[in-house]
């Protein structure tokens, strides 16, 4: 007689799911956990349905949180969206800051680290990417103000170039950081809208090269290209 197979172990609940019943957790921990679940739900529901059609009930059902709890934590849908946007951009900026700190001290290396980190994050978190790049455009004046602030945070990073790494100063424009960041975001927006979010890291080399060229006198392009050819020889 064949040995009886052991019963399969029960699947553990998702890490964000609180245990049912009297769990003994503090009220502060429960509120924080529910807030994180609602923020995650906001990103995922908005990515699927779009900002305008998303309802509070869609968010609470996805998060497994009551409507009463939602309104204890957020004023309305917009308030939850803004909290999610702030949380996601803070996480992204922290990751990029650590990538920049670990990069070699040349502008080319730092731009690679910045763009590589940004593209990898978007590819790994497609719901977050769609929410912060696409859906924020339809979220209203407060959401657009958050977007503007997030974009402007990149300007000093892009503009902080070692003097030895740039071309003739007379060719440099004060709007170049805006030009680079805006162009990169437009490329990312197009990829997300066309369902190619996961392929974003493949654009790192092209975007880095274009960002570098935006800061160089045309004669410097030849010098940099020649230097690269010598390095490969």
mmCIF file of N, CA and C in Angstrom, residues 146-202:
data_model
loop_
_atom_site.group_PDB
_atom_site.id
_atom_site.type_symbol
_atom_site.label_atom_id
_atom_site.label_comp_id
_atom_site.label_asym_id
_atom_site.label_seq_id
_atom_site.Cartn_x
_atom_site.Cartn_y
_atom_site.Cartn_z
ATOM 1 N N UNK A 146 2.984 68.266 -7.704
ATOM 2 C CA UNK A 146 3.891 67.241 -7.177
ATOM 3 C C UNK A 146 4.835 66.764 -8.279
ATOM 4 N N UNK A 147 4.282 66.566 -9.474
ATOM 5 C CA UNK A 147 5.096 66.112 -10.605
ATOM 6 C C UNK A 147 6.176 67.144 -10.928
ATOM 7 N N UNK A 148 5.792 68.421 -10.977
ATOM 8 C CA UNK A 148 6.762 69.470 -11.275
ATOM 9 C C UNK A 148 7.898 69.473 -10.257
ATOM 10 N N UNK A 149 7.545 69.326 -8.981
ATOM 11 C CA UNK A 149 8.561 69.328 -7.924
ATOM 12 C C UNK A 149 9.499 68.132 -8.067
ATOM 13 N N UNK A 150 8.939 66.973 -8.413
ATOM 14 C CA UNK A 150 9.757 65.768 -8.569
ATOM 15 C C UNK A 150 10.720 65.923 -9.749
ATOM 16 N N UNK A 151 10.233 66.502 -10.838
ATOM 17 C CA UNK A 151 11.082 66.705 -12.016
ATOM 18 C C UNK A 151 12.194 67.701 -11.697
ATOM 19 N N UNK A 152 11.844 68.792 -11.043
ATOM 20 C CA UNK A 152 12.835 69.830 -10.730
ATOM 21 C C UNK A 152 13.924 69.315 -9.794
ATOM 22 N N UNK A 153 13.634 68.290 -9.014
ATOM 23 C CA UNK A 153 14.643 67.726 -8.111
ATOM 24 C C UNK A 153 15.810 67.115 -8.885
ATOM 25 N N UNK A 154 15.557 66.760 -10.152
ATOM 26 C CA UNK A 154 16.634 66.183 -10.965
ATOM 27 C C UNK A 154 17.551 67.246 -11.569
ATOM 28 N N UNK A 155 17.084 68.486 -11.689
ATOM 29 C CA UNK A 155 17.867 69.504 -12.382
ATOM 30 C C UNK A 155 19.248 69.717 -11.766
ATOM 31 N N UNK A 156 19.343 69.936 -10.446
ATOM 32 C CA UNK A 156 20.682 70.155 -9.885
ATOM 33 C C UNK A 156 21.588 68.935 -9.986
ATOM 34 N N UNK A 157 20.995 67.740 -10.008
ATOM 35 C CA UNK A 157 21.807 66.526 -10.141
ATOM 36 C C UNK A 157 22.436 66.476 -11.530
ATOM 37 N N UNK A 158 21.593 66.721 -12.553
ATOM 38 C CA UNK A 158 22.095 66.704 -13.930
ATOM 39 C C UNK A 158 23.063 67.861 -14.156
ATOM 40 N N UNK A 159 22.771 69.017 -13.558
ATOM 41 C CA UNK A 159 23.584 70.193 -13.801
ATOM 42 C C UNK A 159 24.890 70.226 -13.043
ATOM 43 N N UNK A 160 25.067 69.373 -12.040
ATOM 44 C CA UNK A 160 26.285 69.400 -11.215
ATOM 45 C C UNK A 160 27.396 68.629 -11.902
ATOM 46 N N UNK A 161 27.992 69.222 -12.903
ATOM 47 C CA UNK A 161 29.024 68.549 -13.682
ATOM 48 C C UNK A 161 30.400 69.047 -13.272
ATOM 49 N N UNK A 162 31.374 68.151 -13.134
ATOM 50 C CA UNK A 162 32.757 68.602 -12.915
ATOM 51 C C UNK A 162 33.210 69.441 -14.110
ATOM 52 N N UNK A 163 33.894 70.552 -13.848
ATOM 53 C CA UNK A 163 34.300 71.451 -14.930
ATOM 54 C C UNK A 163 35.118 70.737 -16.001
ATOM 55 N N UNK A 164 35.936 69.775 -15.605
ATOM 56 C CA UNK A 164 36.803 69.086 -16.559
ATOM 57 C C UNK A 164 36.034 68.179 -17.501
ATOM 58 N N UNK A 165 34.761 67.908 -17.196
ATOM 59 C CA UNK A 165 34.002 66.943 -17.990
ATOM 60 C C UNK A 165 33.156 67.588 -19.077
ATOM 61 N N UNK A 166 33.062 68.933 -19.086
ATOM 62 C CA UNK A 166 32.137 69.574 -20.017
ATOM 63 C C UNK A 166 32.890 70.315 -21.101
ATOM 64 N N UNK A 167 32.153 70.688 -22.145
ATOM 65 C CA UNK A 167 32.751 71.419 -23.244
ATOM 66 C C UNK A 167 32.851 72.900 -22.948
ATOM 67 N N UNK A 168 33.049 73.682 -24.003
ATOM 68 C CA UNK A 168 33.199 75.127 -23.880
ATOM 69 C C UNK A 168 31.975 75.715 -23.185
ATOM 70 N N UNK A 169 32.221 76.516 -22.139
ATOM 71 C CA UNK A 169 31.119 77.057 -21.341
ATOM 72 C C UNK A 169 30.152 77.890 -22.161
ATOM 73 N N UNK A 170 30.623 78.537 -23.232
ATOM 74 C CA UNK A 170 29.727 79.391 -24.018
ATOM 75 C C UNK A 170 28.669 78.587 -24.765
ATOM 76 N N UNK A 171 28.875 77.268 -24.874
ATOM 77 C CA UNK A 171 27.893 76.415 -25.525
ATOM 78 C C UNK A 171 26.871 75.851 -24.547
ATOM 79 N N UNK A 172 27.081 76.087 -23.265
ATOM 80 C CA UNK A 172 26.172 75.523 -22.271
ATOM 81 C C UNK A 172 24.978 76.438 -22.038
ATOM 82 N N UNK A 173 23.816 75.856 -21.913
ATOM 83 C CA UNK A 173 22.592 76.621 -21.676
ATOM 84 C C UNK A 173 22.051 76.303 -20.292
ATOM 85 N N UNK A 174 21.508 77.309 -19.587
ATOM 86 C CA UNK A 174 20.946 77.039 -18.259
ATOM 87 C C UNK A 174 19.714 76.136 -18.299
ATOM 88 N N UNK A 175 19.098 75.975 -19.477
ATOM 89 C CA UNK A 175 17.914 75.106 -19.563
ATOM 90 C C UNK A 175 18.275 73.680 -19.976
ATOM 91 N N UNK A 176 19.574 73.397 -20.117
ATOM 92 C CA UNK A 176 19.968 72.049 -20.530
ATOM 93 C C UNK A 176 19.475 70.965 -19.584
ATOM 94 N N UNK A 177 19.567 71.135 -18.244
ATOM 95 C CA UNK A 177 19.025 70.079 -17.361
ATOM 96 C C UNK A 177 17.544 69.820 -17.611
ATOM 97 N N UNK A 178 16.769 70.888 -17.827
ATOM 98 C CA UNK A 178 15.339 70.719 -18.116
ATOM 99 C C UNK A 178 15.144 69.984 -19.434
ATOM 100 N N UNK A 179 15.970 70.327 -20.419
ATOM 101 C CA UNK A 179 15.914 69.680 -21.732
ATOM 102 C C UNK A 179 16.179 68.181 -21.605
ATOM 103 N N UNK A 180 17.197 67.810 -20.835
ATOM 104 C CA UNK A 180 17.562 66.400 -20.687
ATOM 105 C C UNK A 180 16.486 65.641 -19.925
ATOM 106 N N UNK A 181 16.086 66.180 -18.768
ATOM 107 C CA UNK A 181 15.095 65.483 -17.944
ATOM 108 C C UNK A 181 13.769 65.359 -18.693
ATOM 109 N N UNK A 182 13.348 66.451 -19.356
ATOM 110 C CA UNK A 182 12.093 66.397 -20.106
ATOM 111 C C UNK A 182 12.138 65.387 -21.232
ATOM 112 N N UNK A 183 13.278 65.328 -21.935
ATOM 113 C CA UNK A 183 13.405 64.362 -23.023
ATOM 114 C C UNK A 183 13.381 62.929 -22.527
ATOM 115 N N UNK A 184 14.098 62.674 -21.440
ATOM 116 C CA UNK A 184 14.122 61.329 -20.865
ATOM 117 C C UNK A 184 12.710 60.914 -20.429
ATOM 118 N N UNK A 185 12.002 61.819 -19.767
ATOM 119 C CA UNK A 185 10.653 61.494 -19.299
ATOM 120 C C UNK A 185 9.704 61.236 -20.468
ATOM 121 N N UNK A 186 9.862 61.969 -21.554
ATOM 122 C CA UNK A 186 8.995 61.749 -22.712
ATOM 123 C C UNK A 186 9.239 60.366 -23.321
ATOM 124 N N UNK A 187 10.508 59.945 -23.367
ATOM 125 C CA UNK A 187 10.826 58.607 -23.875
ATOM 126 C C UNK A 187 10.221 57.535 -22.963
ATOM 127 N N UNK A 188 10.360 57.728 -21.641
ATOM 128 C CA UNK A 188 9.798 56.783 -20.677
ATOM 129 C C UNK A 188 8.274 56.741 -20.800
ATOM 130 N N UNK A 189 7.657 57.913 -20.924
ATOM 131 C CA UNK A 189 6.198 58.004 -21.083
ATOM 132 C C UNK A 189 5.741 57.197 -22.305
ATOM 133 N N UNK A 190 6.440 57.376 -23.423
ATOM 134 C CA UNK A 190 6.067 56.653 -24.636
ATOM 135 C C UNK A 190 6.173 55.148 -24.469
ATOM 136 N N UNK A 191 7.220 54.698 -23.786
ATOM 137 C CA UNK A 191 7.395 53.260 -23.571
ATOM 138 C C UNK A 191 6.288 52.690 -22.690
ATOM 139 N N UNK A 192 5.930 53.419 -21.641
ATOM 140 C CA UNK A 192 4.878 52.942 -20.740
ATOM 141 C C UNK A 192 3.536 52.905 -21.459
ATOM 142 N N UNK A 193 3.232 53.961 -22.186
ATOM 143 C CA UNK A 193 1.952 54.036 -22.903
ATOM 144 C C UNK A 193 1.817 52.927 -23.943
ATOM 145 N N UNK A 194 2.940 52.501 -24.523
ATOM 146 C CA UNK A 194 2.882 51.465 -25.555
ATOM 147 C C UNK A 194 3.076 50.063 -24.984
ATOM 148 N N UNK A 195 3.056 49.942 -23.634
ATOM 149 C CA UNK A 195 3.160 48.631 -23.005
ATOM 150 C C UNK A 195 4.550 48.043 -22.999
ATOM 151 N N UNK A 196 5.579 48.880 -23.050
ATOM 152 C CA UNK A 196 6.959 48.397 -23.091
ATOM 153 C C UNK A 196 7.741 48.786 -21.841
ATOM 154 N N UNK A 197 7.060 48.872 -20.722
ATOM 155 C CA UNK A 197 7.706 49.296 -19.482
ATOM 156 C C UNK A 197 8.870 48.382 -19.109
ATOM 157 N N UNK A 198 8.695 47.087 -19.263
ATOM 158 C CA UNK A 198 9.740 46.142 -18.857
ATOM 159 C C UNK A 198 11.005 46.255 -19.705
ATOM 160 N N UNK A 199 10.904 46.854 -20.881
ATOM 161 C CA UNK A 199 12.078 46.980 -21.749
ATOM 162 C C UNK A 199 12.816 48.302 -21.538
ATOM 163 N N UNK A 200 12.391 49.109 -20.586
ATOM 164 C CA UNK A 200 13.016 50.415 -20.377
ATOM 165 C C UNK A 200 14.535 50.349 -20.154
ATOM 166 N N UNK A 201 15.067 49.374 -19.387
ATOM 167 C CA UNK A 201 16.528 49.337 -19.195
ATOM 168 C C UNK A 201 17.327 49.246 -20.488
ATOM 169 N N UNK A 202 16.715 48.764 -21.559
ATOM 170 C CA UNK A 202 17.416 48.673 -22.836
ATOM 171 C C UNK A 202 17.739 50.056 -23.416
#
